[in-house]
Amino acid sequence: MAIDFQGRVAIVTGAGAGLGRSHALLLAERGAKVVVNDLGGAVDGTGGSAKAADTVVAEIKAKGGTAVANYDSVSDPASAANIVRTAMEAFGRVDILINNAGILRDKSFAKMEIADFDTVVDVHFLGSAYVTKAAWPVMQQQQYGRIVMTSSNSGLYGNFGQSNYAGAKTAVVGLMNALKQEGGKYGILVNTIAPVAATRMTEALLPPKLLPHLKPEYVSQAVAYLCSEACSATGDIISAGAGFYAKIQIMESEGLFFGIDAKVSIDDIAANYAKITDMAKPRGFGSSMEEVMHIAKPFVG
């Protein structure tokens, strides 16, 4: 049976162009009522205009869908709450939240102004937290919710000149990891997308010959699945781009146990560092306590 979103209400932040626009169009095409949020600013976050969000709303309506525009910034708690308020006033519920809004202010760490660091973190990380915080009680009451964070391989694997962006994009993974623990009993699933797509934020960073193959629509298919009733996963990070999809997971090496109450020295760490960091037999954990209990296993049996 084809996945649809009939009766569901979705908020997509940063939906005036690129990935957000693609997400919004796909969800609306499949029956969701969509709040198209976009400040309408430049790539660096300056300025603002209603045109971007209004254009996407018009596209959705022209195809027979239902959507309303919102122009608030995600980086302010009151404005973020107003994004959710827009959904509640227009449609009476919030089932889906895609935290997609983003800006870039790239520069090497040594040359980066703290203001540029803060602003990028405010949009990508705190903005995701603010809008999620506003939507959370609505989803709790409904006993249903689907939230998708947007990370990046720049944060998960590193990229020169993007310390602010990389830090913020990894921070949303930490936020997801906590919320997956708290949301489960309310039917709220929280996952993360790590997209590789040609957008106005990435077109200057990627090789030109790749751009035609990195259509945002490829990413949106995975995002829509994570937003659907068919999805039962929570806490997943999905890499998506150019028709390729994979799960990314934080992994830990098999490690080395020196023995109960062993006297471990700096020299012992140095002599065994290769064994400690050998990733031949990696393992992942579903929670921090799961990892703690793994470490404590020799002591507690």
mmCIF file of N, CA, C and O in Angstrom, residues 25-60:
data_model
loop_
_atom_site.group_PDB
_atom_site.id
_atom_site.type_symbol
_atom_site.label_atom_id
_atom_site.label_comp_id
_atom_site.label_asym_id
_atom_site.label_seq_id
_atom_site.Cartn_x
_atom_site.Cartn_y
_atom_site.Cartn_z
ATOM 1 N N LEU A 25 6.698 19.875 -0.765
ATOM 2 C CA LEU A 25 5.943 19.500 -1.957
ATOM 3 C C LEU A 25 5.573 18.018 -1.936
ATOM 4 O O LEU A 25 4.446 17.640 -2.280
ATOM 5 N N LEU A 26 6.516 17.179 -1.526
ATOM 6 C CA LEU A 26 6.244 15.740 -1.504
ATOM 7 C C LEU A 26 5.187 15.389 -0.460
ATOM 8 O O LEU A 26 4.263 14.620 -0.736
ATOM 9 N N LEU A 27 5.315 15.948 0.740
ATOM 10 C CA LEU A 27 4.323 15.652 1.773
ATOM 11 C C LEU A 27 2.935 16.125 1.356
ATOM 12 O O LEU A 27 1.938 15.420 1.565
ATOM 13 N N ALA A 28 2.866 17.312 0.762
ATOM 14 C CA ALA A 28 1.569 17.838 0.309
ATOM 15 C C ALA A 28 0.993 16.977 -0.803
ATOM 16 O O ALA A 28 -0.217 16.712 -0.836
ATOM 17 N N GLU A 29 1.850 16.532 -1.696
ATOM 18 C CA GLU A 29 1.409 15.671 -2.802
ATOM 19 C C GLU A 29 0.796 14.378 -2.277
ATOM 20 O O GLU A 29 -0.149 13.838 -2.843
ATOM 21 N N ARG A 30 1.327 13.904 -1.141
ATOM 22 C CA ARG A 30 0.829 12.668 -0.533
ATOM 23 C C ARG A 30 -0.289 12.916 0.492
ATOM 24 O O ARG A 30 -0.671 12.016 1.212
ATOM 25 N N GLY A 31 -0.782 14.163 0.555
ATOM 26 C CA GLY A 31 -1.978 14.416 1.335
ATOM 27 C C GLY A 31 -1.827 15.203 2.612
ATOM 28 O O GLY A 31 -2.826 15.519 3.281
ATOM 29 N N ALA A 32 -0.597 15.528 3.017
ATOM 30 C CA ALA A 32 -0.406 16.284 4.253
ATOM 31 C C ALA A 32 -0.804 17.746 4.069
ATOM 32 O O ALA A 32 -0.670 18.316 2.983
ATOM 33 N N LYS A 33 -1.291 18.345 5.148
ATOM 34 C CA LYS A 33 -1.456 19.781 5.221
ATOM 35 C C LYS A 33 -0.140 20.340 5.760
ATOM 36 O O LYS A 33 0.357 19.870 6.782
ATOM 37 N N VAL A 34 0.403 21.333 5.073
ATOM 38 C CA VAL A 34 1.784 21.734 5.348
ATOM 39 C C VAL A 34 1.891 23.198 5.762
ATOM 40 O O VAL A 34 1.304 24.073 5.121
ATOM 41 N N VAL A 35 2.644 23.432 6.835
ATOM 42 C CA VAL A 35 3.077 24.779 7.187
ATOM 43 C C VAL A 35 4.446 24.983 6.558
ATOM 44 O O VAL A 35 5.411 24.303 6.911
ATOM 45 N N VAL A 36 4.503 25.895 5.595
ATOM 46 C CA VAL A 36 5.745 26.201 4.892
ATOM 47 C C VAL A 36 6.398 27.373 5.611
ATOM 48 O O VAL A 36 5.998 28.523 5.469
ATOM 49 N N ASN A 37 7.405 27.066 6.416
ATOM 50 C CA ASN A 37 8.105 28.108 7.166
ATOM 51 C C ASN A 37 9.372 28.525 6.439
ATOM 52 O O ASN A 37 10.164 27.670 6.025
ATOM 53 N N ASP A 38 9.558 29.818 6.264
ATOM 54 C CA ASP A 38 10.820 30.329 5.735
ATOM 55 C C ASP A 38 10.933 31.815 6.037
ATOM 56 O O ASP A 38 10.012 32.587 5.761
ATOM 57 N N LEU A 39 12.064 32.191 6.614
ATOM 58 C CA LEU A 39 12.332 33.599 6.899
ATOM 59 C C LEU A 39 12.546 34.387 5.623
ATOM 60 O O LEU A 39 12.334 35.608 5.584
ATOM 61 N N GLY A 40 12.987 33.695 4.585
ATOM 62 C CA GLY A 40 13.209 34.367 3.310
ATOM 63 C C GLY A 40 14.491 35.160 3.241
ATOM 64 O O GLY A 40 14.614 36.102 2.447
ATOM 65 N N GLY A 41 15.483 34.776 4.045
ATOM 66 C CA GLY A 41 16.745 35.493 4.061
ATOM 67 C C GLY A 41 17.754 34.941 3.075
ATOM 68 O O GLY A 41 17.488 33.982 2.342
ATOM 69 N N ALA A 42 18.938 35.537 3.086
ATOM 70 C CA ALA A 42 20.036 35.081 2.241
ATOM 71 C C ALA A 42 20.660 33.833 2.850
ATOM 72 O O ALA A 42 20.326 33.423 3.959
ATOM 73 N N VAL A 43 21.599 33.239 2.133
ATOM 74 C CA VAL A 43 22.254 32.021 2.610
ATOM 75 C C VAL A 43 22.935 32.251 3.958
ATOM 76 O O VAL A 43 23.006 31.349 4.787
ATOM 77 N N ASP A 44 23.422 33.467 4.199
ATOM 78 C CA ASP A 44 24.092 33.752 5.470
ATOM 79 C C ASP A 44 23.119 34.156 6.573
ATOM 80 O O ASP A 44 23.527 34.509 7.682
ATOM 81 N N GLY A 45 21.817 34.127 6.269
ATOM 82 C CA GLY A 45 20.809 34.407 7.278
ATOM 83 C C GLY A 45 20.379 35.850 7.376
ATOM 84 O O GLY A 45 19.482 36.177 8.169
ATOM 85 N N THR A 46 20.986 36.721 6.586
ATOM 86 C CA THR A 46 20.610 38.129 6.636
ATOM 87 C C THR A 46 19.384 38.393 5.758
ATOM 88 O O THR A 46 19.114 37.673 4.805
ATOM 89 N N GLY A 47 18.653 39.442 6.124
ATOM 90 C CA GLY A 47 17.488 39.842 5.350
ATOM 91 C C GLY A 47 16.283 38.979 5.640
ATOM 92 O O GLY A 47 16.273 38.145 6.538
ATOM 93 N N GLY A 48 15.243 39.197 4.862
ATOM 94 C CA GLY A 48 14.012 38.440 5.033
ATOM 95 C C GLY A 48 12.967 38.863 4.028
ATOM 96 O O GLY A 48 12.931 40.026 3.605
ATOM 97 N N SER A 49 12.123 37.922 3.632
ATOM 98 C CA SER A 49 11.084 38.201 2.662
ATOM 99 C C SER A 49 10.026 37.106 2.728
ATOM 100 O O SER A 49 10.343 35.946 2.987
ATOM 101 N N ALA A 50 8.778 37.500 2.489
ATOM 102 C CA ALA A 50 7.684 36.520 2.475
ATOM 103 C C ALA A 50 7.638 35.731 1.168
ATOM 104 O O ALA A 50 6.943 34.714 1.086
ATOM 105 N N LYS A 51 8.379 36.171 0.176
ATOM 106 C CA LYS A 51 8.241 35.606 -1.155
ATOM 107 C C LYS A 51 8.551 34.109 -1.214
ATOM 108 O O LYS A 51 7.836 33.340 -1.867
ATOM 109 N N ALA A 52 9.611 33.680 -0.530
ATOM 110 C CA ALA A 52 10.030 32.282 -0.630
ATOM 111 C C ALA A 52 8.934 31.339 -0.142
ATOM 112 O O ALA A 52 8.550 30.397 -0.845
ATOM 113 N N ALA A 53 8.420 31.578 1.060
ATOM 114 C CA ALA A 53 7.369 30.711 1.604
ATOM 115 C C ALA A 53 6.088 30.819 0.790
ATOM 116 O O ALA A 53 5.429 29.808 0.507
ATOM 117 N N ASP A 54 5.730 32.032 0.393
ATOM 118 C CA ASP A 54 4.502 32.231 -0.381
ATOM 119 C C ASP A 54 4.543 31.494 -1.721
ATOM 120 O O ASP A 54 3.522 30.949 -2.174
ATOM 121 N N THR A 55 5.707 31.482 -2.343
ATOM 122 C CA THR A 55 5.844 30.806 -3.634
ATOM 123 C C THR A 55 5.611 29.309 -3.508
ATOM 124 O O THR A 55 4.929 28.687 -4.339
ATOM 125 N N VAL A 56 6.156 28.703 -2.454
ATOM 126 C CA VAL A 56 5.971 27.261 -2.253
ATOM 127 C C VAL A 56 4.525 26.941 -1.900
ATOM 128 O O VAL A 56 3.957 25.954 -2.381
ATOM 129 N N VAL A 57 3.915 27.782 -1.084
ATOM 130 C CA VAL A 57 2.491 27.588 -0.768
ATOM 131 C C VAL A 57 1.657 27.637 -2.045
ATOM 132 O O VAL A 57 0.752 26.813 -2.251
ATOM 133 N N ALA A 58 1.969 28.583 -2.909
ATOM 134 C CA ALA A 58 1.239 28.704 -4.181
ATOM 135 C C ALA A 58 1.438 27.457 -5.038
ATOM 136 O O ALA A 58 0.489 26.988 -5.694
ATOM 137 N N GLU A 59 2.659 26.912 -5.050
ATOM 138 C CA GLU A 59 2.925 25.680 -5.801
ATOM 139 C C GLU A 59 2.082 24.526 -5.278
ATOM 140 O O GLU A 59 1.509 23.748 -6.055
ATOM 141 N N ILE A 60 2.019 24.407 -3.958
ATOM 142 C CA ILE A 60 1.252 23.318 -3.348
ATOM 143 C C ILE A 60 -0.233 23.471 -3.676
ATOM 144 O O ILE A 60 -0.899 22.502 -4.072
#
